[in-house]
Amino acid sequence: MNSAYEVIIRPVVSERSFDLMAEGKYTFEVSAKAPKEEIASAVEKLFNVHVKKVNTMWVKPKNKRVRYVTGKTRTWKKAVVTLAEGEQIEVFSNQQAAAEE
């Protein structure tokens, strides 16, 4: 089993992820080889919350162009973690409150 810091790479910060936070769902970029059980235990360990459900998906690359050279962005794995009723991750709740003001 990998360390919790190796499983959870970074939180995904977007309009959609902030809208999902109101429903108790938090979005993270995770390790490509991490199964759902390992993602759930890593979130529980890092943030002291109870995970109810984990949905994972692969984010496909997009075509990008820099001057005359075309290329693609990288492929990465995203996880949407649903927390137990009434729980929230404090780091995100402070940012969400600031964004609403």
mmCIF file of N, CA, C and O in Angstrom:
data_model
loop_
_atom_site.group_PDB
_atom_site.id
_atom_site.type_symbol
_atom_site.label_atom_id
_atom_site.label_comp_id
_atom_site.label_asym_id
_atom_site.label_seq_id
_atom_site.Cartn_x
_atom_site.Cartn_y
_atom_site.Cartn_z
ATOM 1 N N MET A 1 0.838 -1.196 0.000
ATOM 2 C CA MET A 1 0.000 0.000 0.000
ATOM 3 C C MET A 1 0.868 1.239 0.000
ATOM 4 O O MET A 1 1.858 1.329 0.702
ATOM 5 N N ASN A 2 0.507 2.201 -0.820
ATOM 6 C CA ASN A 2 1.245 3.452 -0.913
ATOM 7 C C ASN A 2 0.872 4.381 0.230
ATOM 8 O O ASN A 2 -0.152 4.215 0.881
ATOM 9 N N SER A 3 1.711 5.379 0.431
ATOM 10 C CA SER A 3 1.425 6.422 1.412
ATOM 11 C C SER A 3 0.216 7.228 0.941
ATOM 12 O O SER A 3 -0.054 7.336 -0.255
ATOM 13 N N ALA A 4 -0.511 7.810 1.875
ATOM 14 C CA ALA A 4 -1.682 8.616 1.529
ATOM 15 C C ALA A 4 -1.275 9.817 0.680
ATOM 16 O O ALA A 4 -2.032 10.265 -0.183
ATOM 17 N N TYR A 5 -0.060 10.316 0.888
ATOM 18 C CA TYR A 5 0.422 11.455 0.125
ATOM 19 C C TYR A 5 0.790 11.069 -1.305
ATOM 20 O O TYR A 5 0.836 11.918 -2.185
ATOM 21 N N GLU A 6 1.071 9.794 -1.547
ATOM 22 C CA GLU A 6 1.355 9.323 -2.904
ATOM 23 C C GLU A 6 0.064 9.031 -3.665
ATOM 24 O O GLU A 6 0.032 9.094 -4.883
ATOM 25 N N VAL A 7 -1.005 8.699 -2.949
ATOM 26 C CA VAL A 7 -2.284 8.382 -3.583
ATOM 27 C C VAL A 7 -2.994 9.662 -4.001
ATOM 28 O O VAL A 7 -3.438 9.801 -5.141
ATOM 29 N N ILE A 8 -3.138 10.619 -3.090
ATOM 30 C CA ILE A 8 -3.804 11.895 -3.381
ATOM 31 C C ILE A 8 -2.742 12.867 -3.863
ATOM 32 O O ILE A 8 -1.872 13.276 -3.102
ATOM 33 N N ILE A 9 -2.827 13.279 -5.118
ATOM 34 C CA ILE A 9 -1.812 14.168 -5.687
ATOM 35 C C ILE A 9 -2.155 15.634 -5.418
ATOM 36 O O ILE A 9 -1.338 16.388 -4.912
ATOM 37 N N ARG A 10 -3.398 16.029 -5.757
ATOM 38 C CA ARG A 10 -3.802 17.426 -5.545
ATOM 39 C C ARG A 10 -5.317 17.517 -5.613
ATOM 40 O O ARG A 10 -5.963 16.669 -6.224
ATOM 41 N N PRO A 11 -5.898 18.540 -5.008
ATOM 42 C CA PRO A 11 -7.335 18.765 -5.200
ATOM 43 C C PRO A 11 -7.571 19.425 -6.556
ATOM 44 O O PRO A 11 -6.724 20.159 -7.060
ATOM 45 N N VAL A 12 -8.709 19.149 -7.138
ATOM 46 C CA VAL A 12 -9.076 19.772 -8.405
ATOM 47 C C VAL A 12 -9.909 21.007 -8.086
ATOM 48 O O VAL A 12 -10.930 20.910 -7.413
ATOM 49 N N VAL A 13 -9.456 22.149 -8.556
ATOM 50 C CA VAL A 13 -10.135 23.412 -8.275
ATOM 51 C C VAL A 13 -10.765 23.910 -9.573
ATOM 52 O O VAL A 13 -10.066 24.321 -10.497
ATOM 53 N N SER A 14 -12.094 23.816 -9.636
ATOM 54 C CA SER A 14 -12.833 24.288 -10.799
ATOM 55 C C SER A 14 -14.223 24.711 -10.332
ATOM 56 O O SER A 14 -14.604 24.456 -9.184
ATOM 57 N N GLU A 15 -14.982 25.333 -11.203
ATOM 58 C CA GLU A 15 -16.338 25.746 -10.833
ATOM 59 C C GLU A 15 -17.201 24.538 -10.502
ATOM 60 O O GLU A 15 -17.962 24.550 -9.544
ATOM 61 N N ARG A 16 -17.078 23.508 -11.300
ATOM 62 C CA ARG A 16 -17.886 22.317 -11.075
ATOM 63 C C ARG A 16 -17.517 21.643 -9.750
ATOM 64 O O ARG A 16 -18.406 21.206 -9.007
ATOM 65 N N SER A 17 -16.219 21.560 -9.435
ATOM 66 C CA SER A 17 -15.827 20.922 -8.177
ATOM 67 C C SER A 17 -16.310 21.728 -6.972
ATOM 68 O O SER A 17 -16.694 21.158 -5.952
ATOM 69 N N PHE A 18 -16.352 23.064 -7.093
ATOM 70 C CA PHE A 18 -16.860 23.877 -5.999
ATOM 71 C C PHE A 18 -18.370 23.717 -5.846
ATOM 72 O O PHE A 18 -18.902 23.748 -4.741
ATOM 73 N N ASP A 19 -19.082 23.524 -6.952
ATOM 74 C CA ASP A 19 -20.526 23.273 -6.871
ATOM 75 C C ASP A 19 -20.806 21.927 -6.212
ATOM 76 O O ASP A 19 -21.782 21.776 -5.470
ATOM 77 N N LEU A 20 -19.971 20.931 -6.482
ATOM 78 C CA LEU A 20 -20.156 19.606 -5.888
ATOM 79 C C LEU A 20 -19.874 19.601 -4.387
ATOM 80 O O LEU A 20 -20.389 18.755 -3.663
ATOM 81 N N MET A 21 -19.060 20.545 -3.908
ATOM 82 C CA MET A 21 -18.751 20.603 -2.479
ATOM 83 C C MET A 21 -19.998 20.857 -1.643
ATOM 84 O O MET A 21 -20.071 20.421 -0.500
ATOM 85 N N ALA A 22 -20.977 21.546 -2.185
ATOM 86 C CA ALA A 22 -22.225 21.793 -1.461
ATOM 87 C C ALA A 22 -22.974 20.487 -1.214
ATOM 88 O O ALA A 22 -23.735 20.375 -0.257
ATOM 89 N N GLU A 23 -22.744 19.479 -2.056
ATOM 90 C CA GLU A 23 -23.373 18.170 -1.901
ATOM 91 C C GLU A 23 -22.513 17.201 -1.101
ATOM 92 O O GLU A 23 -22.863 16.035 -0.954
ATOM 93 N N GLY A 24 -21.354 17.660 -0.624
ATOM 94 C CA GLY A 24 -20.465 16.797 0.146
ATOM 95 C C GLY A 24 -19.560 15.945 -0.723
ATOM 96 O O GLY A 24 -19.064 14.909 -0.292
ATOM 97 N N LYS A 25 -19.309 16.385 -1.973
ATOM 98 C CA LYS A 25 -18.446 15.656 -2.898
ATOM 99 C C LYS A 25 -17.200 16.487 -3.163
ATOM 100 O O LYS A 25 -17.302 17.676 -3.491
ATOM 101 N N TYR A 26 -16.040 15.861 -3.038
ATOM 102 C CA TYR A 26 -14.761 16.544 -3.217
ATOM 103 C C TYR A 26 -13.977 15.853 -4.322
ATOM 104 O O TYR A 26 -13.965 14.629 -4.414
ATOM 105 N N THR A 27 -13.305 16.634 -5.163
ATOM 106 C CA THR A 27 -12.620 16.121 -6.342
ATOM 107 C C THR A 27 -11.114 16.215 -6.149
ATOM 108 O O THR A 27 -10.602 17.262 -5.737
ATOM 109 N N PHE A 28 -10.405 15.113 -6.476
ATOM 110 C CA PHE A 28 -8.955 15.046 -6.337
ATOM 111 C C PHE A 28 -8.335 14.430 -7.576
ATOM 112 O O PHE A 28 -8.947 13.584 -8.229
ATOM 113 N N GLU A 29 -7.099 14.842 -7.878
ATOM 114 C CA GLU A 29 -6.289 14.099 -8.829
ATOM 115 C C GLU A 29 -5.589 13.022 -8.018
ATOM 116 O O GLU A 29 -5.021 13.307 -6.953
ATOM 117 N N VAL A 30 -5.649 11.786 -8.496
ATOM 118 C CA VAL A 30 -5.098 10.658 -7.744
ATOM 119 C C VAL A 30 -4.081 9.906 -8.593
ATOM 120 O O VAL A 30 -3.990 10.096 -9.807
ATOM 121 N N SER A 31 -3.342 9.031 -7.942
ATOM 122 C CA SER A 31 -2.361 8.195 -8.619
ATOM 123 C C SER A 31 -3.059 7.305 -9.637
ATOM 124 O O SER A 31 -4.172 6.812 -9.403
ATOM 125 N N ALA A 32 -2.418 7.074 -10.759
ATOM 126 C CA ALA A 32 -3.025 6.301 -11.847
ATOM 127 C C ALA A 32 -3.278 4.852 -11.457
ATOM 128 O O ALA A 32 -4.190 4.217 -11.981
ATOM 129 N N LYS A 33 -2.504 4.321 -10.531
ATOM 130 C CA LYS A 33 -2.641 2.912 -10.156
ATOM 131 C C LYS A 33 -3.434 2.698 -8.875
ATOM 132 O O LYS A 33 -3.557 1.571 -8.408
ATOM 133 N N ALA A 34 -3.976 3.751 -8.298
ATOM 134 C CA ALA A 34 -4.674 3.643 -7.014
ATOM 135 C C ALA A 34 -6.100 3.127 -7.210
ATOM 136 O O ALA A 34 -6.872 3.720 -7.957
ATOM 137 N N PRO A 35 -6.476 2.032 -6.518
ATOM 138 C CA PRO A 35 -7.865 1.567 -6.573
ATOM 139 C C PRO A 35 -8.750 2.409 -5.650
ATOM 140 O O PRO A 35 -8.265 3.186 -4.828
ATOM 141 N N LYS A 36 -10.056 2.239 -5.777
ATOM 142 C CA LYS A 36 -11.012 3.038 -5.019
ATOM 143 C C LYS A 36 -10.843 2.874 -3.507
ATOM 144 O O LYS A 36 -10.958 3.838 -2.755
ATOM 145 N N GLU A 37 -10.580 1.656 -3.052
ATOM 146 C CA GLU A 37 -10.424 1.409 -1.615
ATOM 147 C C GLU A 37 -9.234 2.185 -1.053
ATOM 148 O O GLU A 37 -9.292 2.731 0.048
ATOM 149 N N GLU A 38 -8.138 2.235 -1.819
ATOM 150 C CA GLU A 38 -6.952 2.950 -1.371
ATOM 151 C C GLU A 38 -7.192 4.456 -1.362
ATOM 152 O O GLU A 38 -6.712 5.167 -0.469
ATOM 153 N N ILE A 39 -7.944 4.964 -2.323
ATOM 154 C CA ILE A 39 -8.283 6.393 -2.365
ATOM 155 C C ILE A 39 -9.136 6.759 -1.158
ATOM 156 O O ILE A 39 -8.896 7.766 -0.498
ATOM 157 N N ALA A 40 -10.117 5.913 -0.838
ATOM 158 C CA ALA A 40 -10.996 6.179 0.302
ATOM 159 C C ALA A 40 -10.206 6.202 1.609
ATOM 160 O O ALA A 40 -10.384 7.105 2.438
ATOM 161 N N SER A 41 -9.319 5.241 1.800
ATOM 162 C CA SER A 41 -8.546 5.210 3.047
ATOM 163 C C SER A 41 -7.575 6.388 3.134
ATOM 164 O O SER A 41 -7.328 6.914 4.218
ATOM 165 N N ALA A 42 -7.038 6.828 1.995
ATOM 166 C CA ALA A 42 -6.125 7.976 2.005
ATOM 167 C C ALA A 42 -6.856 9.259 2.391
ATOM 168 O O ALA A 42 -6.350 10.057 3.180
ATOM 169 N N VAL A 43 -8.064 9.466 1.860
ATOM 170 C CA VAL A 43 -8.844 10.663 2.199
ATOM 171 C C VAL A 43 -9.250 10.625 3.667
ATOM 172 O O VAL A 43 -9.167 11.642 4.372
ATOM 173 N N GLU A 44 -9.655 9.462 4.159
ATOM 174 C CA GLU A 44 -10.020 9.340 5.574
ATOM 175 C C GLU A 44 -8.831 9.632 6.480
ATOM 176 O O GLU A 44 -8.965 10.289 7.505
ATOM 177 N N LYS A 45 -7.652 9.161 6.087
ATOM 178 C CA LYS A 45 -6.457 9.377 6.909
ATOM 179 C C LYS A 45 -6.002 10.836 6.886
ATOM 180 O O LYS A 45 -5.662 11.406 7.924
ATOM 181 N N LEU A 46 -6.012 11.459 5.720
ATOM 182 C CA LEU A 46 -5.504 12.831 5.594
ATOM 183 C C LEU A 46 -6.433 13.872 6.199
ATOM 184 O O LEU A 46 -5.978 14.854 6.787
ATOM 185 N N PHE A 47 -7.757 13.689 6.056
ATOM 186 C CA PHE A 47 -8.700 14.737 6.443
ATOM 187 C C PHE A 47 -9.596 14.367 7.623
ATOM 188 O O PHE A 47 -10.457 15.163 7.998
ATOM 189 N N ASN A 48 -9.437 13.175 8.207
ATOM 190 C CA ASN A 48 -10.225 12.721 9.359
ATOM 191 C C ASN A 48 -11.733 12.823 9.099
ATOM 192 O O ASN A 48 -12.483 13.434 9.858
ATOM 193 N N VAL A 49 -12.177 12.223 7.995
ATOM 194 C CA VAL A 49 -13.592 12.182 7.625
ATOM 195 C C VAL A 49 -13.958 10.742 7.282
ATOM 196 O O VAL A 49 -13.089 9.879 7.182
ATOM 197 N N HIS A 50 -15.243 10.481 7.111
ATOM 198 C CA HIS A 50 -15.717 9.154 6.715
ATOM 199 C C HIS A 50 -16.170 9.206 5.253
ATOM 200 O O HIS A 50 -17.039 10.008 4.905
ATOM 201 N N VAL A 51 -15.573 8.358 4.426
ATOM 202 C CA VAL A 51 -15.892 8.330 2.998
ATOM 203 C C VAL A 51 -17.036 7.358 2.767
ATOM 204 O O VAL A 51 -17.012 6.217 3.211
ATOM 205 N N LYS A 52 -18.047 7.834 2.059
ATOM 206 C CA LYS A 52 -19.218 7.021 1.758
ATOM 207 C C LYS A 52 -19.074 6.331 0.404
ATOM 208 O O LYS A 52 -19.440 5.175 0.249
ATOM 209 N N LYS A 53 -18.496 7.044 -0.590
ATOM 210 C CA LYS A 53 -18.439 6.534 -1.949
ATOM 211 C C LYS A 53 -17.294 7.192 -2.706
ATOM 212 O O LYS A 53 -16.962 8.349 -2.439
ATOM 213 N N VAL A 54 -16.693 6.458 -3.650
ATOM 214 C CA VAL A 54 -15.624 6.994 -4.494
ATOM 215 C C VAL A 54 -15.948 6.676 -5.948
ATOM 216 O O VAL A 54 -16.189 5.520 -6.292
ATOM 217 N N ASN A 55 -15.966 7.702 -6.787
ATOM 218 C CA ASN A 55 -16.118 7.529 -8.232
ATOM 219 C C ASN A 55 -14.821 7.962 -8.896
ATOM 220 O O ASN A 55 -14.305 9.046 -8.592
ATOM 221 N N THR A 56 -14.289 7.127 -9.793
ATOM 222 C CA THR A 56 -13.050 7.475 -10.490
ATOM 223 C C THR A 56 -13.306 7.560 -11.981
ATOM 224 O O THR A 56 -14.224 6.939 -12.513
ATOM 225 N N MET A 57 -12.473 8.361 -12.649
ATOM 226 C CA MET A 57 -12.566 8.498 -14.100
ATOM 227 C C MET A 57 -11.211 8.922 -14.641
ATOM 228 O O MET A 57 -10.377 9.447 -13.917
ATOM 229 N N TRP A 58 -11.005 8.665 -15.922
ATOM 230 C CA TRP A 58 -9.788 9.094 -16.608
ATOM 231 C C TRP A 58 -10.089 10.364 -17.381
ATOM 232 O O TRP A 58 -11.055 10.428 -18.139
ATOM 233 N N VAL A 59 -9.254 11.375 -17.196
ATOM 234 C CA VAL A 59 -9.386 12.624 -17.940
ATOM 235 C C VAL A 59 -8.538 12.482 -19.195
ATOM 236 O O VAL A 59 -7.327 12.271 -19.118
ATOM 237 N N LYS A 60 -9.190 12.566 -20.347
ATOM 238 C CA LYS A 60 -8.504 12.352 -21.620
ATOM 239 C C LYS A 60 -7.709 13.590 -22.016
ATOM 240 O O LYS A 60 -8.048 14.713 -21.635
ATOM 241 N N PRO A 61 -6.654 13.404 -22.818
ATOM 242 C CA PRO A 61 -5.840 14.555 -23.227
ATOM 243 C C PRO A 61 -6.570 15.448 -24.215
ATOM 244 O O PRO A 61 -7.430 14.998 -24.974
ATOM 245 N N LYS A 62 -6.219 16.734 -24.181
ATOM 246 C CA LYS A 62 -6.778 17.705 -25.110
ATOM 247 C C LYS A 62 -5.660 18.172 -26.047
ATOM 248 O O LYS A 62 -4.494 18.220 -25.659
ATOM 249 N N ASN A 63 -6.036 18.529 -27.254
ATOM 250 C CA ASN A 63 -5.056 19.068 -28.204
ATOM 251 C C ASN A 63 -4.734 20.506 -27.828
ATOM 252 O O ASN A 63 -5.630 21.314 -27.610
ATOM 253 N N LYS A 64 -3.461 20.828 -27.757
ATOM 254 C CA LYS A 64 -2.995 22.181 -27.463
ATOM 255 C C LYS A 64 -1.950 22.571 -28.500
ATOM 256 O O LYS A 64 -1.249 21.729 -29.051
ATOM 257 N N ARG A 65 -1.828 23.864 -28.724
ATOM 258 C CA ARG A 65 -0.874 24.336 -29.709
ATOM 259 C C ARG A 65 -0.063 25.476 -29.123
ATOM 260 O O ARG A 65 -0.620 26.406 -28.546
ATOM 261 N N VAL A 66 1.254 25.414 -29.277
ATOM 262 C CA VAL A 66 2.148 26.499 -28.892
ATOM 263 C C VAL A 66 2.865 26.935 -30.162
ATOM 264 O O VAL A 66 3.682 26.182 -30.700
ATOM 265 N N ARG A 67 2.525 28.091 -30.648
ATOM 266 C CA ARG A 67 3.005 28.606 -31.936
ATOM 267 C C ARG A 67 2.712 27.615 -33.055
ATOM 268 O O ARG A 67 1.573 27.381 -33.371
ATOM 269 N N TYR A 68 3.725 26.989 -33.629
ATOM 270 C CA TYR A 68 3.519 26.105 -34.770
ATOM 271 C C TYR A 68 3.505 24.630 -34.386
ATOM 272 O O TYR A 68 3.271 23.784 -35.234
ATOM 273 N N VAL A 69 3.767 24.331 -33.144
ATOM 274 C CA VAL A 69 3.878 22.943 -32.702
ATOM 275 C C VAL A 69 2.593 22.527 -31.994
ATOM 276 O O VAL A 69 2.140 23.206 -31.071
ATOM 277 N N THR A 70 2.017 21.416 -32.435
ATOM 278 C CA THR A 70 0.831 20.900 -31.757
ATOM 279 C C THR A 70 1.233 19.741 -30.870
ATOM 280 O O THR A 70 2.191 19.020 -31.136
ATOM 281 N N GLY A 71 0.480 19.569 -29.804
ATOM 282 C CA GLY A 71 0.746 18.484 -28.871
ATOM 283 C C GLY A 71 -0.515 18.194 -28.089
ATOM 284 O O GLY A 71 -1.593 18.680 -28.416
ATOM 285 N N LYS A 72 -0.371 17.373 -27.076
ATOM 286 C CA LYS A 72 -1.515 17.009 -26.246
ATOM 287 C C LYS A 72 -1.156 17.189 -24.781
ATOM 288 O O LYS A 72 -0.003 17.077 -24.394
ATOM 289 N N THR A 73 -2.194 17.463 -23.971
ATOM 290 C CA THR A 73 -1.995 17.502 -22.530
ATOM 291 C C THR A 73 -1.907 16.067 -22.018
ATOM 292 O O THR A 73 -2.170 15.115 -22.756
ATOM 293 N N ARG A 74 -1.591 15.893 -20.769
ATOM 294 C CA ARG A 74 -1.408 14.556 -20.229
ATOM 295 C C ARG A 74 -2.738 13.923 -19.833
ATOM 296 O O ARG A 74 -3.723 14.622 -19.577
ATOM 297 N N THR A 75 -2.751 12.605 -19.748
ATOM 298 C CA THR A 75 -3.894 11.861 -19.247
ATOM 299 C C THR A 75 -3.712 11.698 -17.747
ATOM 300 O O THR A 75 -2.598 11.414 -17.289
ATOM 301 N N TRP A 76 -4.787 11.878 -16.969
ATOM 302 C CA TRP A 76 -4.681 11.720 -15.526
ATOM 303 C C TRP A 76 -5.968 11.159 -14.958
ATOM 304 O O TRP A 76 -7.005 11.167 -15.603
ATOM 305 N N LYS A 77 -5.873 10.640 -13.727
ATOM 306 C CA LYS A 77 -7.009 9.996 -13.081
ATOM 307 C C LYS A 77 -7.619 10.939 -12.053
ATOM 308 O O LYS A 77 -6.906 11.538 -11.251
ATOM 309 N N LYS A 78 -8.945 11.052 -12.096
ATOM 310 C CA LYS A 78 -9.675 11.947 -11.200
ATOM 311 C C LYS A 78 -10.609 11.112 -10.335
ATOM 312 O O LYS A 78 -11.194 10.137 -10.800
ATOM 313 N N ALA A 79 -10.742 11.492 -9.067
ATOM 314 C CA ALA A 79 -11.643 10.806 -8.150
ATOM 315 C C ALA A 79 -12.578 11.825 -7.509
ATOM 316 O O ALA A 79 -12.135 12.878 -7.041
ATOM 317 N N VAL A 80 -13.873 11.494 -7.500
ATOM 318 C CA VAL A 80 -14.871 12.299 -6.806
ATOM 319 C C VAL A 80 -15.274 11.513 -5.564
ATOM 320 O O VAL A 80 -15.819 10.421 -5.666
ATOM 321 N N VAL A 81 -14.964 12.064 -4.403
ATOM 322 C CA VAL A 81 -15.166 11.380 -3.122
ATOM 323 C C VAL A 81 -16.389 11.966 -2.438
ATOM 324 O O VAL A 81 -16.456 13.178 -2.212
ATOM 325 N N THR A 82 -17.358 11.108 -2.104
ATOM 326 C CA THR A 82 -18.555 11.529 -1.388
ATOM 327 C C THR A 82 -18.355 11.235 0.090
ATOM 328 O O THR A 82 -18.030 10.104 0.458
ATOM 329 N N LEU A 83 -18.543 12.252 0.928
ATOM 330 C CA LEU A 83 -18.363 12.091 2.367
ATOM 331 C C LEU A 83 -19.688 11.734 3.036
ATOM 332 O O LEU A 83 -20.763 11.919 2.466
ATOM 333 N N ALA A 84 -19.590 11.235 4.266
ATOM 334 C CA ALA A 84 -20.785 10.918 5.046
ATOM 335 C C ALA A 84 -21.574 12.195 5.309
ATOM 336 O O ALA A 84 -21.029 13.309 5.280
ATOM 337 N N GLU A 85 -22.850 12.031 5.566
ATOM 338 C CA GLU A 85 -23.761 13.156 5.776
ATOM 339 C C GLU A 85 -23.274 14.068 6.910
ATOM 340 O O GLU A 85 -22.936 13.600 7.991
ATOM 341 N N GLY A 86 -23.224 15.367 6.645
ATOM 342 C CA GLY A 86 -22.859 16.338 7.669
ATOM 343 C C GLY A 86 -21.367 16.575 7.828
ATOM 344 O O GLY A 86 -20.966 17.430 8.606
ATOM 345 N N GLU A 87 -20.520 15.846 7.092
ATOM 346 C CA GLU A 87 -19.075 16.043 7.202
ATOM 347 C C GLU A 87 -18.574 16.898 6.047
ATOM 348 O O GLU A 87 -19.176 16.936 4.979
ATOM 349 N N GLN A 88 -17.473 17.599 6.318
ATOM 350 C CA GLN A 88 -16.846 18.403 5.274
ATOM 351 C C GLN A 88 -15.362 18.494 5.552
ATOM 352 O O GLN A 88 -14.911 18.243 6.668
ATOM 353 N N ILE A 89 -14.614 18.846 4.527
ATOM 354 C CA ILE A 89 -13.169 19.033 4.669
ATOM 355 C C ILE A 89 -12.947 20.518 4.921
ATOM 356 O O ILE A 89 -13.333 21.362 4.107
ATOM 357 N N GLU A 90 -12.344 20.840 6.046
ATOM 358 C CA GLU A 90 -12.231 22.228 6.505
ATOM 359 C C GLU A 90 -11.445 23.116 5.550
ATOM 360 O O GLU A 90 -11.773 24.277 5.374
ATOM 361 N N VAL A 91 -10.403 22.610 4.933
ATOM 362 C CA VAL A 91 -9.578 23.425 4.043
ATOM 363 C C VAL A 91 -10.424 23.971 2.900
ATOM 364 O O VAL A 91 -10.336 25.137 2.539
ATOM 365 N N PHE A 92 -11.303 23.137 2.360
ATOM 366 C CA PHE A 92 -12.134 23.551 1.244
ATOM 367 C C PHE A 92 -13.288 24.421 1.688
ATOM 368 O O PHE A 92 -13.708 25.311 0.954
ATOM 369 N N SER A 93 -13.826 24.199 2.857
ATOM 370 C CA SER A 93 -14.973 24.985 3.304
ATOM 371 C C SER A 93 -14.583 26.443 3.499
ATOM 372 O O SER A 93 -15.380 27.343 3.262
ATOM 373 N N ASN A 94 -13.346 26.723 3.919
ATOM 374 C CA ASN A 94 -12.894 28.095 4.077
ATOM 375 C C ASN A 94 -12.784 28.774 2.716
ATOM 376 O O ASN A 94 -13.158 29.937 2.564
ATOM 377 N N GLN A 95 -12.285 28.069 1.698
ATOM 378 C CA GLN A 95 -12.167 28.638 0.361
ATOM 379 C C GLN A 95 -13.549 28.832 -0.259
ATOM 380 O O GLN A 95 -13.784 29.814 -0.947
ATOM 381 N N GLN A 96 -14.448 27.912 -0.004
ATOM 382 C CA GLN A 96 -15.793 28.009 -0.560
ATOM 383 C C GLN A 96 -16.521 29.219 0.026
ATOM 384 O O GLN A 96 -17.211 29.934 -0.665
ATOM 385 N N ALA A 97 -16.358 29.458 1.318
ATOM 386 C CA ALA A 97 -17.007 30.603 1.958
ATOM 387 C C ALA A 97 -16.450 31.903 1.406
ATOM 388 O O ALA A 97 -17.188 32.868 1.193
ATOM 389 N N ALA A 98 -15.148 31.957 1.141
ATOM 390 C CA ALA A 98 -14.538 33.156 0.578
ATOM 391 C C ALA A 98 -14.999 33.395 -0.845
ATOM 392 O O ALA A 98 -15.172 34.545 -1.268
ATOM 393 N N ALA A 99 -15.214 32.321 -1.591
ATOM 394 C CA ALA A 99 -15.652 32.461 -2.983
ATOM 395 C C ALA A 99 -17.099 32.956 -3.063
ATOM 396 O O ALA A 99 -17.467 33.636 -4.020
ATOM 397 N N GLU A 100 -17.919 32.620 -2.085
ATOM 398 C CA GLU A 100 -19.318 33.023 -2.090
ATOM 399 C C GLU A 100 -19.494 34.497 -1.734
ATOM 400 O O GLU A 100 -20.497 35.092 -2.062
ATOM 401 N N GLU A 101 -18.552 35.079 -1.019
ATOM 402 C CA GLU A 101 -18.668 36.481 -0.583
ATOM 403 C C GLU A 101 -18.484 37.461 -1.681
ATOM 404 O O GLU A 101 -18.021 37.393 -2.673
#
